[in-house]
Amino acid sequence: GAGVSQSPSNKVTEKGKDVELRCDPISGHTALYWYRQSLGQGLEFLIYFQGNSAPDKSGLPSDRFSAERTGGSVSTLTIQRTQQEDSAVYLCASRTGDTPYQETQYFGPGTRLLVL
Amino acid sequence: AQTVTQSQPEMSVQEAETVTLSCTYDTSENNYYLFWYKQPPSRQMILVIRQEAYKQQNATENRFSVNFQKAAKSFSLKISDSQLGDTAMYFCASTTSGTYKYIFGTGTRLKVLA
């Protein structure tokens, strides 16, 4: 596709259940980011991938959060034993990865997660 | 440490008028880029405009322009001839050479009034 896609668009789950969020970056983009946007807040950095490697996982809020990327393309963000405070919009972004600070990130439409 | 501050949580403007959104940043780097992103109710973040720090000329994109004051570390966004479709959350962001991290401000919610 032409842009970054994310699925599902919306997810409602019960507290304690696990969820998987998917991001499909722009073809050829080697750099991929996950952000969390809580209601009325800015973007909170979660994790960054360069290819399949995640050199910076420092933004993951707890060990319940994990992410992986395979084949240098699709990434999944997994939240185990979800809590109500995990409710937020999870945004994925990608860029080409050639020259970090010169590049524009392109965002997906996000997944809105609601934990009941 | 790199920081981005947006001090206006909400703003409104009449259709066809001009509005300026403020952003200040802090960095010790010389090479950095600044961005304004728009997030409409659809949630899709869209790049509005970007500015390279080494360029003195302010970036412009149609009705959108920036006032980049490097010494003051200020990067404001001016929207001319505001349209109803400009209603959105606007985020200021920065990134510096040698890092992959993009730092975002907390956003300004802009409402264009008919």
CSV table of C-alpha atoms in Angstrom, one decimal:
chain,number,residue,atom,x,y,z
A,1,GLY,CA,0.0,0.0,0.0
A,2,ALA,CA,0.9,3.6,-0.3
A,3,GLY,CA,0.9,4.5,3.4
A,4,VAL,CA,1.4,3.0,6.8
A,5,SER,CA,-1.4,0.7,7.8
A,6,GLN,CA,-2.4,-0.5,11.2
A,7,SER,CA,-4.9,-3.1,12.4
A,8,PRO,CA,-7.2,-3.3,14.1
A,9,SER,CA,-8.6,0.2,13.9
A,10,ASN,CA,-10.3,-0.2,17.2
A,11,LYS,CA,-9.9,-2.9,19.9
A,12,VAL,CA,-12.0,-3.4,23.0
A,13,THR,CA,-10.7,-5.9,25.5
A,14,GLU,CA,-11.2,-7.0,29.0
A,15,LYS,CA,-8.7,-6.3,31.7
A,16,GLY,CA,-6.2,-9.1,32.0
A,17,LYS,CA,-6.4,-10.2,28.4
A,18,ASP,CA,-3.6,-10.0,25.9
A,19,VAL,CA,-3.8,-7.9,22.7
A,20,GLU,CA,-1.7,-7.7,19.6
A,21,LEU,CA,-1.5,-4.6,17.5
A,22,ARG,CA,-0.2,-4.7,14.0
A,23,CYS,CA,1.7,-2.2,11.9
A,24,ASP,CA,2.5,-2.5,8.2
A,25,PRO,CA,5.0,0.3,7.2
A,26,ILE,CA,5.6,1.8,3.9
A,27,SER,CA,7.5,-0.6,1.6
A,28,GLY,CA,11.2,0.0,1.8
A,29,HIS,CA,11.1,1.9,5.1
A,30,THR,CA,13.7,0.4,7.4
A,31,ALA,CA,12.9,2.5,10.4
A,32,LEU,CA,9.7,1.9,12.4
A,33,TYR,CA,8.4,3.6,15.6
A,34,TRP,CA,5.6,2.8,18.0
A,35,TYR,CA,4.0,5.6,20.0
A,36,ARG,CA,1.3,5.8,22.6
A,37,GLN,CA,-1.1,8.7,22.7
A,38,SER,CA,-3.3,8.9,25.8
A,39,LEU,CA,-6.5,11.0,25.8
A,40,GLY,CA,-5.6,14.6,25.3
A,41,GLN,CA,-1.9,14.0,25.5
A,42,GLY,CA,1.1,14.2,23.2
A,43,LEU,CA,3.0,11.2,21.7
A,44,GLU,CA,4.9,9.0,24.1
A,45,PHE,CA,7.7,7.1,22.4
A,46,LEU,CA,7.6,3.4,23.0
A,47,ILE,CA,10.1,1.6,20.8
A,48,TYR,CA,12.2,2.1,17.7
A,49,PHE,CA,13.2,-0.5,15.1
A,50,GLN,CA,16.0,-0.3,12.5
A,51,GLY,CA,15.4,-3.3,10.3
A,52,ASN,CA,14.4,-6.1,12.7
A,53,SER,CA,16.5,-4.8,15.5
A,54,ALA,CA,15.2,-2.7,18.3
A,55,PRO,CA,18.1,-0.6,19.6
A,56,ASP,CA,15.9,1.4,21.9
A,57,LYS,CA,13.1,-0.2,24.0
A,58,SER,CA,13.4,2.3,26.7
A,59,GLY,CA,9.9,3.7,26.1
A,60,LEU,CA,8.1,0.5,26.8
A,61,PRO,CA,6.2,1.3,30.0
A,62,SER,CA,6.5,-2.2,31.6
A,63,ASP,CA,7.5,-5.8,30.9
A,64,ARG,CA,3.9,-6.4,29.8
A,65,PHE,CA,4.7,-4.6,26.6
A,66,SER,CA,6.8,-6.2,23.9
A,67,ALA,CA,7.3,-5.7,20.2
A,68,GLU,CA,8.8,-7.5,17.3
A,69,ARG,CA,9.5,-6.9,13.7
A,70,THR,CA,10.1,-9.7,11.1
A,71,GLY,CA,11.4,-9.5,7.6
A,72,GLY,CA,12.2,-5.8,8.1
A,73,SER,CA,8.5,-5.1,7.5
A,74,VAL,CA,5.5,-5.8,9.6
A,75,SER,CA,5.7,-5.1,13.3
A,76,THR,CA,3.5,-6.3,16.2
A,77,LEU,CA,3.1,-4.6,19.5
A,78,THR,CA,1.9,-7.0,22.2
A,79,ILE,CA,0.4,-6.0,25.5
A,80,GLN,CA,0.0,-8.8,28.0
A,81,ARG,CA,-2.5,-8.8,30.9
A,82,THR,CA,-3.9,-5.5,29.8
A,83,GLN,CA,-4.8,-2.9,32.4
A,84,GLN,CA,-7.2,0.0,32.2
A,85,GLU,CA,-4.4,2.5,32.0
A,86,ASP,CA,-3.3,0.9,28.8
A,87,SER,CA,-6.3,2.4,27.1
A,88,ALA,CA,-4.9,4.8,24.5
A,89,VAL,CA,-4.3,5.2,20.8
A,90,TYR,CA,-1.2,3.4,19.6
A,91,LEU,CA,0.4,5.0,16.6
A,92,CYS,CA,3.0,3.5,14.3
A,93,ALA,CA,5.3,5.5,12.0
A,94,SER,CA,8.0,4.6,9.5
A,95,ARG,CA,10.7,6.4,7.6
A,96,THR,CA,13.3,5.4,5.1
A,97,GLY,CA,16.1,5.0,7.6
A,98,ASP,CA,18.8,6.5,5.5
A,99,THR,CA,19.5,9.7,7.3
A,100,PRO,CA,17.7,9.8,10.6
A,101,TYR,CA,17.5,13.4,11.4
A,102,GLN,CA,16.7,14.6,8.0
A,103,GLU,CA,13.7,12.4,7.5
A,104,THR,CA,10.0,12.7,7.8
A,105,GLN,CA,8.1,10.1,9.7
A,106,TYR,CA,4.9,8.8,8.1
A,107,PHE,CA,2.2,7.8,10.5
A,108,GLY,CA,-0.5,5.1,10.4
A,109,PRO,CA,-4.1,5.8,11.4
A,110,GLY,CA,-3.5,4.2,14.8
A,111,THR,CA,-5.3,1.6,16.9
A,112,ARG,CA,-7.6,2.8,19.6
A,113,LEU,CA,-7.4,0.4,22.5
A,114,LEU,CA,-10.0,0.4,25.2
A,115,VAL,CA,-9.5,-1.9,28.2
A,116,LEU,CA,-12.7,-2.4,30.2
B,1,ALA,CA,18.2,16.7,26.6
B,2,GLN,CA,15.9,17.6,23.8
B,3,THR,CA,12.6,19.2,24.7
B,4,VAL,CA,9.6,20.6,22.8
B,5,THR,CA,7.0,22.9,24.4
B,6,GLN,CA,3.7,23.9,23.2
B,7,SER,CA,2.1,26.3,25.6
B,8,GLN,CA,-1.3,26.8,24.0
B,9,PRO,CA,-3.5,23.8,24.7
B,10,GLU,CA,-6.4,25.2,22.7
B,11,MET,CA,-7.0,27.9,20.2
B,12,SER,CA,-9.8,29.0,17.9
B,13,VAL,CA,-9.9,31.2,14.8
B,14,GLN,CA,-12.6,32.4,12.5
B,15,GLU,CA,-12.7,31.0,9.0
B,16,ALA,CA,-10.5,32.9,6.5
B,17,GLU,CA,-8.5,34.6,9.3
B,18,THR,CA,-4.9,33.9,10.3
B,19,VAL,CA,-3.7,32.1,13.4
B,20,THR,CA,-0.3,31.4,14.8
B,21,LEU,CA,0.6,28.4,16.9
B,22,SER,CA,3.6,28.6,19.2
B,23,CYS,CA,6.4,26.1,19.8
B,24,THR,CA,9.6,26.4,21.6
B,25,TYR,CA,12.4,23.8,21.8
B,26,ASP,CA,15.6,23.2,23.5
B,27,THR,CA,18.6,21.3,22.1
B,28,SER,CA,22.4,21.6,22.3
B,29,GLU,CA,22.8,20.2,18.8
B,30,ASN,CA,23.6,22.4,15.8
B,31,ASN,CA,22.0,20.0,13.2
B,32,TYR,CA,18.4,19.4,13.8
B,33,TYR,CA,15.0,19.4,12.0
B,34,LEU,CA,11.7,20.8,13.2
B,35,PHE,CA,8.3,19.6,12.1
B,36,TRP,CA,4.7,20.5,12.5
B,37,TYR,CA,2.2,17.6,12.2
B,38,LYS,CA,-1.6,17.9,12.0
B,39,GLN,CA,-3.8,15.3,13.6
B,40,PRO,CA,-7.5,15.6,12.5
B,41,PRO,CA,-10.3,13.7,14.2
B,42,SER,CA,-9.5,10.8,11.9
B,43,ARG,CA,-6.3,10.3,14.0
B,44,GLN,CA,-4.1,10.2,10.9
B,45,MET,CA,-1.0,12.3,11.6
B,46,ILE,CA,0.0,14.3,8.6
B,47,LEU,CA,3.1,16.3,8.1
B,48,VAL,CA,2.3,20.0,7.6
B,49,ILE,CA,5.7,21.5,7.2
B,50,ARG,CA,9.3,21.0,8.2
B,51,GLN,CA,12.3,23.2,8.7
B,52,GLU,CA,16.0,22.5,8.6
B,53,ALA,CA,17.9,24.3,11.3
B,54,TYR,CA,20.8,25.3,9.0
B,55,LYS,CA,18.4,27.1,6.7
B,56,GLN,CA,17.7,30.7,7.5
B,57,GLN,CA,14.8,31.0,5.2
B,58,ASN,CA,11.5,30.1,6.8
B,59,ALA,CA,9.7,27.2,5.3
B,60,THR,CA,6.4,27.7,3.5
B,61,GLU,CA,3.8,25.3,2.2
B,62,ASN,CA,0.8,27.0,0.6
B,63,ARG,CA,-1.2,28.6,3.4
B,64,PHE,CA,1.2,27.3,6.1
B,65,SER,CA,4.4,29.0,7.0
B,66,VAL,CA,6.8,29.0,9.9
B,67,ASN,CA,8.6,31.7,11.9
B,68,PHE,CA,11.9,30.1,12.8
B,69,GLN,CA,13.8,32.1,15.3
B,70,LYS,CA,16.9,30.0,16.0
B,71,ALA,CA,18.5,32.2,18.7
B,72,ALA,CA,15.2,32.2,20.6
B,73,LYS,CA,14.6,28.5,19.9
B,74,SER,CA,11.2,29.3,18.6
B,75,PHE,CA,9.3,27.6,15.8
B,76,SER,CA,5.8,29.0,15.3
B,77,LEU,CA,3.3,27.9,12.7
B,78,LYS,CA,1.2,30.4,10.8
B,79,ILE,CA,-2.0,29.3,9.1
B,80,SER,CA,-3.3,31.9,6.7
B,81,ASP,CA,-6.9,32.0,5.3
B,82,SER,CA,-8.0,29.3,7.8
B,83,GLN,CA,-10.4,26.7,6.6
B,84,LEU,CA,-12.8,24.5,8.4
B,85,GLY,CA,-10.6,21.5,7.4
B,86,ASP,CA,-7.8,22.9,9.4
B,87,THR,CA,-9.6,22.0,12.6
B,88,ALA,CA,-7.2,19.5,14.2
B,89,MET,CA,-4.6,18.9,16.8
B,90,TYR,CA,-1.3,20.3,15.8
B,91,PHE,CA,2.0,18.9,17.1
B,92,CYS,CA,5.4,20.4,17.0
B,93,ALA,CA,8.3,17.9,16.9
B,94,SER,CA,12.1,17.9,16.6
B,95,THR,CA,14.9,15.5,15.9
B,96,THR,CA,18.6,16.0,15.9
B,97,SER,CA,21.6,14.6,14.1
B,98,GLY,CA,23.0,11.4,15.6
B,99,THR,CA,19.7,10.3,17.0
B,100,TYR,CA,16.7,8.5,15.7
B,101,LYS,CA,14.3,10.0,18.3
B,102,TYR,CA,11.7,12.5,17.5
B,103,ILE,CA,10.4,14.6,20.4
B,104,PHE,CA,6.8,15.8,20.3
B,105,GLY,CA,5.1,18.6,22.1
B,106,THR,CA,1.8,18.1,23.9
B,107,GLY,CA,-0.1,19.6,21.0
B,108,THR,CA,-2.4,22.5,20.4
B,109,ARG,CA,-6.1,21.9,19.6
B,110,LEU,CA,-7.2,24.3,16.9
B,111,LYS,CA,-10.8,24.9,16.0
B,112,VAL,CA,-11.8,26.9,13.0
B,113,LEU,CA,-15.1,28.6,13.4
B,114,ALA,CA,-17.6,29.1,10.6
